[in-house]
PDB file of C-alpha atoms in Angstrom:
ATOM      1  CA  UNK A   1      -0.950  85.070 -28.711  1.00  0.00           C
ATOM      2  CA  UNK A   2      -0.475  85.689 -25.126  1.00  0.00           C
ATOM      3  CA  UNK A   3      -1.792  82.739 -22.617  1.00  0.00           C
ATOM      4  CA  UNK A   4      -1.711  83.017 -19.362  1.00  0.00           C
ATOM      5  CA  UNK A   5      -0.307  80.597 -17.098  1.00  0.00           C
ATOM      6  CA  UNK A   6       0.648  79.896 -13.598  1.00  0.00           C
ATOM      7  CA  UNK A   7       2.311  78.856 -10.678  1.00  0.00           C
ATOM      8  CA  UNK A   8       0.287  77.159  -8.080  1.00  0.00           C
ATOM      9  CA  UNK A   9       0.802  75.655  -4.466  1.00  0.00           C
ATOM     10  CA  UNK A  10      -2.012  72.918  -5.185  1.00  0.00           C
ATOM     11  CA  UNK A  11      -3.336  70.323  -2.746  1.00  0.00           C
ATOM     12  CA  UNK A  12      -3.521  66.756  -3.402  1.00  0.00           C
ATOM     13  CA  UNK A  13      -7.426  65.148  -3.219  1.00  0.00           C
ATOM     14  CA  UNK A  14      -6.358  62.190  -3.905  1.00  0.00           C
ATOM     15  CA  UNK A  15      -4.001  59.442  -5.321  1.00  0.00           C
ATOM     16  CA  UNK A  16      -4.838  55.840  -6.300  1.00  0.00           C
ATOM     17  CA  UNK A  17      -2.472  53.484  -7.553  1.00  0.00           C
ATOM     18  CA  UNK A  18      -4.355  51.771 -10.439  1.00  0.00           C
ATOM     19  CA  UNK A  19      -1.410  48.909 -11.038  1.00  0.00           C
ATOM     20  CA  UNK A  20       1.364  48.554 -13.816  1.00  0.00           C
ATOM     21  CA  UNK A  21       2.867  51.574 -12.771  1.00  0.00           C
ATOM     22  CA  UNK A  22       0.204  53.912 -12.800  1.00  0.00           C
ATOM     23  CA  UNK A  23      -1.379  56.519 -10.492  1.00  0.00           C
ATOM     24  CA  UNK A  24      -4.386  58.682 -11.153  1.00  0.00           C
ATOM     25  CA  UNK A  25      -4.094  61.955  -8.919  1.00  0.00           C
ATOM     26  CA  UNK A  26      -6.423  64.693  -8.239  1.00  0.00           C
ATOM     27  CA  UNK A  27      -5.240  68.363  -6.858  1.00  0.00           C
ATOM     28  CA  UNK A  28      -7.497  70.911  -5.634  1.00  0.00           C
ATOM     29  CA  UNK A  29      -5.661  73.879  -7.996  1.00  0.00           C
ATOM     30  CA  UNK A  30      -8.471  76.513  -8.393  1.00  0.00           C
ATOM     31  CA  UNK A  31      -6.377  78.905 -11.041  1.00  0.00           C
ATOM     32  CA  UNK A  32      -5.192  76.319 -13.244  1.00  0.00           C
ATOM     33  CA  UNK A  33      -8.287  74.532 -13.558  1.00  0.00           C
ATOM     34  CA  UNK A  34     -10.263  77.307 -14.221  1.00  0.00           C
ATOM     35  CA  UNK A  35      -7.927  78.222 -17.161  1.00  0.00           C
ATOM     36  CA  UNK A  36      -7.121  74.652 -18.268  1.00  0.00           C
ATOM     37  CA  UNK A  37      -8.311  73.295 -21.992  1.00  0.00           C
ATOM     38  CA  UNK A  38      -8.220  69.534 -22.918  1.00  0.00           C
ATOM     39  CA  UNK A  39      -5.153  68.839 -24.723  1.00  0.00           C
ATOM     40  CA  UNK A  40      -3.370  71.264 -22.332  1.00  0.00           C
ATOM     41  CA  UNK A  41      -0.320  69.751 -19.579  1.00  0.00           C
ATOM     42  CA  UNK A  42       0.864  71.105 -16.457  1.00  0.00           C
ATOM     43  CA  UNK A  43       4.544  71.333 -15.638  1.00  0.00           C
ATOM     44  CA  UNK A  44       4.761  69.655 -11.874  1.00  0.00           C
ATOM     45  CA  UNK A  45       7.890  69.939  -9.363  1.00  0.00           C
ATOM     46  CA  UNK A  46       7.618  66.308  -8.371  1.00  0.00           C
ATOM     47  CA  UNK A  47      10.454  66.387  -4.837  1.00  0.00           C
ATOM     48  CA  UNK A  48       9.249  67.535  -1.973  1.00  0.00           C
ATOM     49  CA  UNK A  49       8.896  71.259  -0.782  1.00  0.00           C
ATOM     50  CA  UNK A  50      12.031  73.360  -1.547  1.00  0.00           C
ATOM     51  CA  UNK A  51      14.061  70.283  -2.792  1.00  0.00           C
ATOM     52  CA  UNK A  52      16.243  70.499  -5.923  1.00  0.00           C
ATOM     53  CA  UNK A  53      16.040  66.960  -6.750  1.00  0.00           C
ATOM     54  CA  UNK A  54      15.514  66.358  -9.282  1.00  0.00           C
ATOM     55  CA  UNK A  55      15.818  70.011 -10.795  1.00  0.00           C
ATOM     56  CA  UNK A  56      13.608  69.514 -13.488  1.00  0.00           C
ATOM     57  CA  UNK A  57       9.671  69.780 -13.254  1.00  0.00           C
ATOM     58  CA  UNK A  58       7.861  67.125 -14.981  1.00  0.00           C
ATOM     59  CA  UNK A  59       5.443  67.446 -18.013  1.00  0.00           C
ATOM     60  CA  UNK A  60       1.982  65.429 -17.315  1.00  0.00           C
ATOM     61  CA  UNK A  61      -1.002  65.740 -19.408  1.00  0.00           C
ATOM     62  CA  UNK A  62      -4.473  67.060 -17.663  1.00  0.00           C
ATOM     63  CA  UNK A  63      -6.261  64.344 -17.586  1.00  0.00           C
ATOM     64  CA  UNK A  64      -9.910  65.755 -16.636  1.00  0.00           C
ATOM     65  CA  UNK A  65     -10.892  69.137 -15.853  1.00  0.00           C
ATOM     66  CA  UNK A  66     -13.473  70.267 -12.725  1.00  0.00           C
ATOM     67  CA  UNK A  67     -13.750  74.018 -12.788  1.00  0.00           C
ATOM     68  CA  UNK A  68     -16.816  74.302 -10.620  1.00  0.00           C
ATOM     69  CA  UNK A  69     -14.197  72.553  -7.746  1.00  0.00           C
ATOM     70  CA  UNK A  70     -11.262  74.081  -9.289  1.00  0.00           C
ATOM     71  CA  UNK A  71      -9.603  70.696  -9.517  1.00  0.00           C
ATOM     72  CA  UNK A  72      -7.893  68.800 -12.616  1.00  0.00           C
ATOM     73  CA  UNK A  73      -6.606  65.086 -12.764  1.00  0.00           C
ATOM     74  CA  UNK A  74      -3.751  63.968 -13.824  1.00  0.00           C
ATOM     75  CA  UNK A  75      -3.114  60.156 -14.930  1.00  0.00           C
ATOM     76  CA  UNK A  76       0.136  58.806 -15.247  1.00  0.00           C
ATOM     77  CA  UNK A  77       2.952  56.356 -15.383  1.00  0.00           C
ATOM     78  CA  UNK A  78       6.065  56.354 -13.427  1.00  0.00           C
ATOM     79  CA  UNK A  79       8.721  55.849 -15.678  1.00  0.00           C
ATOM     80  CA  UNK A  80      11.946  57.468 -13.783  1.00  0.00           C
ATOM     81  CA  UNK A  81      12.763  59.502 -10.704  1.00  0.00           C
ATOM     82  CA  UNK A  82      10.718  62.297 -10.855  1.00  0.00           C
ATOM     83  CA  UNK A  83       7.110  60.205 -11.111  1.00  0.00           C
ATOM     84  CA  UNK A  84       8.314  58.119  -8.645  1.00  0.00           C
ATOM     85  CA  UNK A  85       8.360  60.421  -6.122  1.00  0.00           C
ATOM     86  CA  UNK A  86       5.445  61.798  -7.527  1.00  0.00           C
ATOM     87  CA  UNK A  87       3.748  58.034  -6.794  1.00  0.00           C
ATOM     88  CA  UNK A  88       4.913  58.470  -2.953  1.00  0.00           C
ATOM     89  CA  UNK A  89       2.597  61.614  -2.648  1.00  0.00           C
ATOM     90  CA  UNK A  90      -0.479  61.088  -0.907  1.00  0.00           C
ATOM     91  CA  UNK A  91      -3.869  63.026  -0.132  1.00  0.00           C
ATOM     92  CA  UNK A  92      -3.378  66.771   1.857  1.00  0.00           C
ATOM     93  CA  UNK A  93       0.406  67.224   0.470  1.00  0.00           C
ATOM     94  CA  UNK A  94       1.109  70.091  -1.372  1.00  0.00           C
ATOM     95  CA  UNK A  95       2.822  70.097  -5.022  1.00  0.00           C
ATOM     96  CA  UNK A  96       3.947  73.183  -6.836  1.00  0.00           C
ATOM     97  CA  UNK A  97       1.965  73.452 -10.410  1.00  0.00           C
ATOM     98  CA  UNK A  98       3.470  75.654 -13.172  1.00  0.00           C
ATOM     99  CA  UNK A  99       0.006  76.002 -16.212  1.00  0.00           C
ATOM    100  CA  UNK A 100      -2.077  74.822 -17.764  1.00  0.00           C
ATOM    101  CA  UNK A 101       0.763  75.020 -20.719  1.00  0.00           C
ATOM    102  CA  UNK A 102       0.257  74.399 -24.578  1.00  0.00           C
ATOM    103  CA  UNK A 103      -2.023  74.518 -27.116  1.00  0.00           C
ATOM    104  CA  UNK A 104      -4.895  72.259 -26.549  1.00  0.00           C
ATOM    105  CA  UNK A 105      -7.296  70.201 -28.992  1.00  0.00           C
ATOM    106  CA  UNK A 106      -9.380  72.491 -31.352  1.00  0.00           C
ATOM    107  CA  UNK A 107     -13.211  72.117 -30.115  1.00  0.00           C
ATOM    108  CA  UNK A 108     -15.119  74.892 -31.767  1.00  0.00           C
ATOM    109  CA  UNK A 109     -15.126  72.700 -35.174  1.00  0.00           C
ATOM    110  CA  UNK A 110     -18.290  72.087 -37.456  1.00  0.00           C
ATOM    111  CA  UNK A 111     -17.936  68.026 -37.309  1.00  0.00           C
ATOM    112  CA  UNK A 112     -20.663  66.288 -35.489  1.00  0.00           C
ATOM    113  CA  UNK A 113     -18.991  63.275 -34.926  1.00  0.00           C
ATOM    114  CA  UNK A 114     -15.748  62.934 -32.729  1.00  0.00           C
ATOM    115  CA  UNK A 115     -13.219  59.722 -32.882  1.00  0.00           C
ATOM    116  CA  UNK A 116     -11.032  59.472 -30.337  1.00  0.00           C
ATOM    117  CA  UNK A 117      -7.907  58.159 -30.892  1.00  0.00           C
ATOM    118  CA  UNK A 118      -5.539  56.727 -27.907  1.00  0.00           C
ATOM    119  CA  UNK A 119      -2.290  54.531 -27.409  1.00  0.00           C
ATOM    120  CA  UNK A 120      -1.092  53.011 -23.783  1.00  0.00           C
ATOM    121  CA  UNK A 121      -0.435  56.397 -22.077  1.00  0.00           C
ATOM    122  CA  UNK A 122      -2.092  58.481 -24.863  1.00  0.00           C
ATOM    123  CA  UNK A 123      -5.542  57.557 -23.371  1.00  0.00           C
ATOM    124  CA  UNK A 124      -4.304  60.268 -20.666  1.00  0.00           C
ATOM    125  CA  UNK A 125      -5.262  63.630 -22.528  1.00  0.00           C
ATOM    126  CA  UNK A 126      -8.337  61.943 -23.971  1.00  0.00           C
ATOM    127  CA  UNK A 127     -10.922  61.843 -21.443  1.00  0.00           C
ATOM    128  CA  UNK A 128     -11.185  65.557 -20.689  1.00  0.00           C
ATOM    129  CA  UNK A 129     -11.344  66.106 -24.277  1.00  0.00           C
ATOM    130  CA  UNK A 130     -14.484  63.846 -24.702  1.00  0.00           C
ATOM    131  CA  UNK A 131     -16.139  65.179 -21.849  1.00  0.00           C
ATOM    132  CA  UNK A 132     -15.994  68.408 -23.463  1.00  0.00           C
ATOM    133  CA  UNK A 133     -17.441  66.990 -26.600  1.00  0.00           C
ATOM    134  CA  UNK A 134     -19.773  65.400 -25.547  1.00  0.00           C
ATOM    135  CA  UNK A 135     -20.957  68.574 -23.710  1.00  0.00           C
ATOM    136  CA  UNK A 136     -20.875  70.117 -26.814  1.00  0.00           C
ATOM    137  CA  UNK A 137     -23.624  67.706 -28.074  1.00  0.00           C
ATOM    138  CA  UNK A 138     -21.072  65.610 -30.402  1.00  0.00           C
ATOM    139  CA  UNK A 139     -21.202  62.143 -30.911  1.00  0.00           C
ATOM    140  CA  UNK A 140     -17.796  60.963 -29.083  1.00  0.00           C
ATOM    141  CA  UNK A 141     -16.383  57.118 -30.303  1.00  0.00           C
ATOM    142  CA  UNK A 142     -13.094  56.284 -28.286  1.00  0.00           C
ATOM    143  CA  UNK A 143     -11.048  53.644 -29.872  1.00  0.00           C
ATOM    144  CA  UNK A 144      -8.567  53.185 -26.790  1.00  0.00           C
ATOM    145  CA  UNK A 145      -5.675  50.361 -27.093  1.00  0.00           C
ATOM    146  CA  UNK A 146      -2.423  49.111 -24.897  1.00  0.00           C
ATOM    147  CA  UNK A 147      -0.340  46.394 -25.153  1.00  0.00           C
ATOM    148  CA  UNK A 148      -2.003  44.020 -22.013  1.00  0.00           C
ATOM    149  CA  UNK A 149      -5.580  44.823 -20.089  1.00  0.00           C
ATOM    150  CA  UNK A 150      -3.463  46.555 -18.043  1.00  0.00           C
ATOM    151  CA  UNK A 151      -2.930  49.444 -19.654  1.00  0.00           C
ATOM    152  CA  UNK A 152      -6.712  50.359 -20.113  1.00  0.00           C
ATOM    153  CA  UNK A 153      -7.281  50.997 -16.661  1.00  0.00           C
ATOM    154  CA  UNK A 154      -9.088  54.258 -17.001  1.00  0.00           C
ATOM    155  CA  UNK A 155     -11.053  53.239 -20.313  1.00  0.00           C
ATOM    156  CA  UNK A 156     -14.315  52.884 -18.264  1.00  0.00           C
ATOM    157  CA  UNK A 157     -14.185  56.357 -17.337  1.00  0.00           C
ATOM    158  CA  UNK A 158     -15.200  57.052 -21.507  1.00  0.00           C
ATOM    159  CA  UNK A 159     -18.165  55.577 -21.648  1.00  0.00           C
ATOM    160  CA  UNK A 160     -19.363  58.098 -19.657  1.00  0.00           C
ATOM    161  CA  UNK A 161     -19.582  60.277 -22.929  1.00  0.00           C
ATOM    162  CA  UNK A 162     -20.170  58.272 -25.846  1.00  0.00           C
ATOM    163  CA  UNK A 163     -19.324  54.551 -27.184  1.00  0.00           C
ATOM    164  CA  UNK A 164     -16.275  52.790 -26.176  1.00  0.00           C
ATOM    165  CA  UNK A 165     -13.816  50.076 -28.393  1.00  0.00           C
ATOM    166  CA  UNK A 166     -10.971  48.532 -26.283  1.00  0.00           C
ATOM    167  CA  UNK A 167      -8.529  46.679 -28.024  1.00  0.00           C
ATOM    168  CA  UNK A 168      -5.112  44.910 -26.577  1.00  0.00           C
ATOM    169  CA  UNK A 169      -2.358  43.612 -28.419  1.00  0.00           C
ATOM    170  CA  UNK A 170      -2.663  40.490 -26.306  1.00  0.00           C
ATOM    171  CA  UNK A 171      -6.363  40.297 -26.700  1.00  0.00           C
ATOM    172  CA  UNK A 172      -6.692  39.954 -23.213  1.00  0.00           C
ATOM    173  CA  UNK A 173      -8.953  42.282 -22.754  1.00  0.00           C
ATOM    174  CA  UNK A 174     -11.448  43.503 -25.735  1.00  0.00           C
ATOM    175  CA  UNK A 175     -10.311  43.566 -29.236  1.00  0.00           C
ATOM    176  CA  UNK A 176      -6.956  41.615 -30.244  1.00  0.00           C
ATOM    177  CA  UNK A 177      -4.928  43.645 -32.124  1.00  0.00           C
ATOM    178  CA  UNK A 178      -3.977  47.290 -32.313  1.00  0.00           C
ATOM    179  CA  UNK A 179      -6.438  50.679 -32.602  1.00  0.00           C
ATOM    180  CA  UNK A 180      -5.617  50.787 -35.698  1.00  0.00           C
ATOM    181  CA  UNK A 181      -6.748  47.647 -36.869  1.00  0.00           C
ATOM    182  CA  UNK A 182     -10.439  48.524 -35.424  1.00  0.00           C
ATOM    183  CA  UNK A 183     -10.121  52.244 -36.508  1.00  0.00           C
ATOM    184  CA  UNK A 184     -11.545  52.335 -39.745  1.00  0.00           C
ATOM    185  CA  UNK A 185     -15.581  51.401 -39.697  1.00  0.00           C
ATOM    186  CA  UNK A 186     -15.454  54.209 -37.091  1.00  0.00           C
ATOM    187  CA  UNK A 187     -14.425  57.326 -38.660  1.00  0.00           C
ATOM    188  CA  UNK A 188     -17.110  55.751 -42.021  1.00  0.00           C
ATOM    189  CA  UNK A 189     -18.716  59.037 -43.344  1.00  0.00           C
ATOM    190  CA  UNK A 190     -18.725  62.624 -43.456  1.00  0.00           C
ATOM    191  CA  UNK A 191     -18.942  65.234 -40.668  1.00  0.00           C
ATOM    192  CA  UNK A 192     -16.156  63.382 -38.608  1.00  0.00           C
ATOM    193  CA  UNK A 193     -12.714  64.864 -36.775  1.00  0.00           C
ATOM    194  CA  UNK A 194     -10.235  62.510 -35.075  1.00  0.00           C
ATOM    195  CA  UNK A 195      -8.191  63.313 -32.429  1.00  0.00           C
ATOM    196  CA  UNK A 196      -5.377  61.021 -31.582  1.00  0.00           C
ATOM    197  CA  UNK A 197      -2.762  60.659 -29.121  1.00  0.00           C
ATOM    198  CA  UNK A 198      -0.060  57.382 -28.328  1.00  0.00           C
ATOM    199  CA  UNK A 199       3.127  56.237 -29.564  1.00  0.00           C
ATOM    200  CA  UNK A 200       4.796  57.956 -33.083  1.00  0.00           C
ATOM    201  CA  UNK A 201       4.188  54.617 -35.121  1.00  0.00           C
ATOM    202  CA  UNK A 202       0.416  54.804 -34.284  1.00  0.00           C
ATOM    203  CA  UNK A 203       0.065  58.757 -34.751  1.00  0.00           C
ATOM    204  CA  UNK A 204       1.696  58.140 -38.300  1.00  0.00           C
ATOM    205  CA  UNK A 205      -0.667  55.110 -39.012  1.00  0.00           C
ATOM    206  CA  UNK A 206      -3.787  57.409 -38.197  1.00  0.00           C
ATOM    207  CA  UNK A 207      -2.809  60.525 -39.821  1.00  0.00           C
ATOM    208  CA  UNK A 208      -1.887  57.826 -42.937  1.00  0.00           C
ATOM    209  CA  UNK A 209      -5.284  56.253 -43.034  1.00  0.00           C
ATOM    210  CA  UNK A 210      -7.258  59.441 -42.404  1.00  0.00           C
ATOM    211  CA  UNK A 211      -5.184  61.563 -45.232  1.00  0.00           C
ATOM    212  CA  UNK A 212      -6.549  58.622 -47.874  1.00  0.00           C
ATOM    213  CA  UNK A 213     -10.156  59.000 -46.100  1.00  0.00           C
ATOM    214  CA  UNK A 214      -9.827  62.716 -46.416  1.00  0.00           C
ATOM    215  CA  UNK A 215     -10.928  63.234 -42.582  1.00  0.00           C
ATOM    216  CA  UNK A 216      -9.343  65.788 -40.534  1.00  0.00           C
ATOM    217  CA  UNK A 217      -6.806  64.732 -37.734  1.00  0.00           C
ATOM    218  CA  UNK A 218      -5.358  66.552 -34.864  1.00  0.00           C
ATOM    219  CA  UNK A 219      -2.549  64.617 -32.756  1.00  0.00           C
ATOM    220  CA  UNK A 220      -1.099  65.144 -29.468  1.00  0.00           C
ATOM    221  CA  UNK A 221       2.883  64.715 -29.182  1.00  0.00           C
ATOM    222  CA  UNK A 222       4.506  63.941 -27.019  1.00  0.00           C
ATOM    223  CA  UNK A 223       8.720  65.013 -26.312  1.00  0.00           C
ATOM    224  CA  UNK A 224      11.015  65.185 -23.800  1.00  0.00           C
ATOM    225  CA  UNK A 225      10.976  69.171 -21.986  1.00  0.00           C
ATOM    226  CA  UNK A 226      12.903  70.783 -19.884  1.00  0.00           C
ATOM    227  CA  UNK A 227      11.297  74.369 -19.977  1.00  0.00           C
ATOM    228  CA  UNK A 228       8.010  73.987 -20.656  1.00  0.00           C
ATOM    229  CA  UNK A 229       7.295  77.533 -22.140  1.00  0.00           C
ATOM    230  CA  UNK A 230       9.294  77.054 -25.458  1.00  0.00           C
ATOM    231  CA  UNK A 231      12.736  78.675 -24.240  1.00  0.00           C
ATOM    232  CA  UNK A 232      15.267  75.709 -23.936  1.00  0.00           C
ATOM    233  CA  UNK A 233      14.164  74.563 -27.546  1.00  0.00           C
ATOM    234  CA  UNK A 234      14.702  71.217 -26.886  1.00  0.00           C
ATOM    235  CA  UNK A 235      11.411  69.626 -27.621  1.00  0.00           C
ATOM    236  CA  UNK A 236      11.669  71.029 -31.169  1.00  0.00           C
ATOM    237  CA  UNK A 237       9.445  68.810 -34.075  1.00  0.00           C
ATOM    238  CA  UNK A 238       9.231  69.123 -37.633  1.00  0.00           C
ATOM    239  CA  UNK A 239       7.217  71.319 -39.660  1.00  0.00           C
ATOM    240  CA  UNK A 240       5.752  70.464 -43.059  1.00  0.00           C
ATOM    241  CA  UNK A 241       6.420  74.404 -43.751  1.00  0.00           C
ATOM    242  CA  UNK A 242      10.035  74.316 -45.089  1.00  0.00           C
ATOM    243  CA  UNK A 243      12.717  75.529 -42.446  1.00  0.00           C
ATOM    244  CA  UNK A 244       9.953  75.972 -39.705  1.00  0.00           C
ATOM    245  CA  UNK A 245      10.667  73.985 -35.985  1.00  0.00           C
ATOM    246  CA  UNK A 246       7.837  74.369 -33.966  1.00  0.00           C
ATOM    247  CA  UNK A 247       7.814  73.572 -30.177  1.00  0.00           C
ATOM    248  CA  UNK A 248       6.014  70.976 -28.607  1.00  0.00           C
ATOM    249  CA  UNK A 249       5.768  72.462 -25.604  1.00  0.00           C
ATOM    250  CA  UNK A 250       4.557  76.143 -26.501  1.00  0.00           C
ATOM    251  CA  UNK A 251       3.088  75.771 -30.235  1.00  0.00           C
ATOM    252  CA  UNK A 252       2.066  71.975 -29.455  1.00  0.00           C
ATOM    253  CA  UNK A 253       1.588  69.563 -28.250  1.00  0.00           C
ATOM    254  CA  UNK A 254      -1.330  69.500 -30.477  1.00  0.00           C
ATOM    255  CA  UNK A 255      -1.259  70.014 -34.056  1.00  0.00           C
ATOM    256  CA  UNK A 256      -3.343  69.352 -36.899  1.00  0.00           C
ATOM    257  CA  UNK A 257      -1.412  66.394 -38.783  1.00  0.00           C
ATOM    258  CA  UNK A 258      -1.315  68.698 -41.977  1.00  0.00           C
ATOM    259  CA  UNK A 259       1.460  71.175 -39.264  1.00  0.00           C
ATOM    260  CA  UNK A 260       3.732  68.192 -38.768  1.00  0.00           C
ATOM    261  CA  UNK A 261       5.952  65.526 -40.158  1.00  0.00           C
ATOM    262  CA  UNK A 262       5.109  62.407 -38.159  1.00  0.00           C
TER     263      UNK A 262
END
């Protein structure tokens, strides 16, 4: 199926550094944002204006949606070149947009109840999704971990739509342990979907406990793309249909946990 996408001169609302690396950014980017589902990225050219360096856009999940402003947020971490000259952006500059790309979370499903699932950086795709839940009338529970406080810096922003468990490997800041440790009680019951997102080793140790609880699971992946649109191939998972190498980019990055090999 055909989705359209585009390419967008978008205008930076605002950026706020929020500590430990991290930025939360808003750009005014009417025709993405009015197309843009949660789950969805958008491919950014992070140099400035007519630069080639670094050649490469950069994937970033949409982090909340506004189509009445026609405005989405992005939250993330800088982690090499390209997000760190993203960080050095600042309100009124303009940024070139390529989406919103990918498949996004499933929302039209029968479940009442919706457990939200996110690690460190995984909170990022999260928060739009719950505010569309929640819309929908569902009954949102986001069980949001990182390895320090730190990391939860936009975890406030949930309780907005629904309850809220933090948990820290440190135990500095709610919960000690991982989200997986506190997981279980929550997703009790029938009529309940989780959606996850966060490191591999916590994606496999959700789809693991909700296969034996018989609850349904979509995940978000994440891989390393050059493209974007599912040409280069190089962000290629594995299928649990035999000889089958989906992309994360085009047929992802969400996938029910029954698609995938975690």
């Amino acid at each position: 199926m055909y989705k359209k996408m585009y390419i967008e001169e978008g205008k930076i609302s605002y950026q706020y550094y929020l500590g430990n690396g991290q930025f939360l950014m808003e750009v005014f980017s009417p025709q993405v944002a009015g197309r843009a589902l949660p789950g969805q990225f958008v491919h950014i050219a992070c140099g400035p204006a007519l630069s080639t360096d670094p050649l490469l856009r950069r994937p970033i999940s949409i982090h909340r949606i506004n189509k009445e402003q026609g405005s989405i947020e992005i939250y993330y971490l800088v982690v090499g070149k390209g997000t760190e000259l993203l960080g050095m952006k600042s309100a009124g500059d303009n940024i070139s947009i390529m989406g919103p790309l990918g498949r996004g979370f499933a929302l039209e499903q029968k479940a009442k109840k919706a457990v939200l699932v996110g690690g460190g950086m995984g909170i990022a795709p999260l928060l739009a999704l719950a505010q569309e839940l929640a819309k929908e009338g569902k009954e949102v529970v986001s069980v949001l971990g990182a390895a320090s406080g730190a990391g939860l810096a936009r975890a406030g922003a949930f309780l907005a739509y629904g309850k809220l468990i933090e948990a820290t490997e440190d135990g500095s800041r709610g919960l000690k342990g991982r989200v997986t440790d506190h997981l279980e009680a929550s997703i009790l019951g029938n009529d309940t979907l989780v959606y996850a997102c966060g490191p591999l080793a916590m994606l496999r140790a959700v789809a693991e406990m909700t296969g034996k609880m018989g609850v349904p699971c979509q995940v978000s992946l994440e891989a390393r793309m050059a493209c974007g649109v599912g040409a280069c191939l190089g962000c290629t998972c594995v299928s649990t249909a035999e000889g089958a190498y989906p992309k994360v980019c085009k047929d992802g990055p969400v996938f029910w946990t029954s698609e995938v090999s975690l």
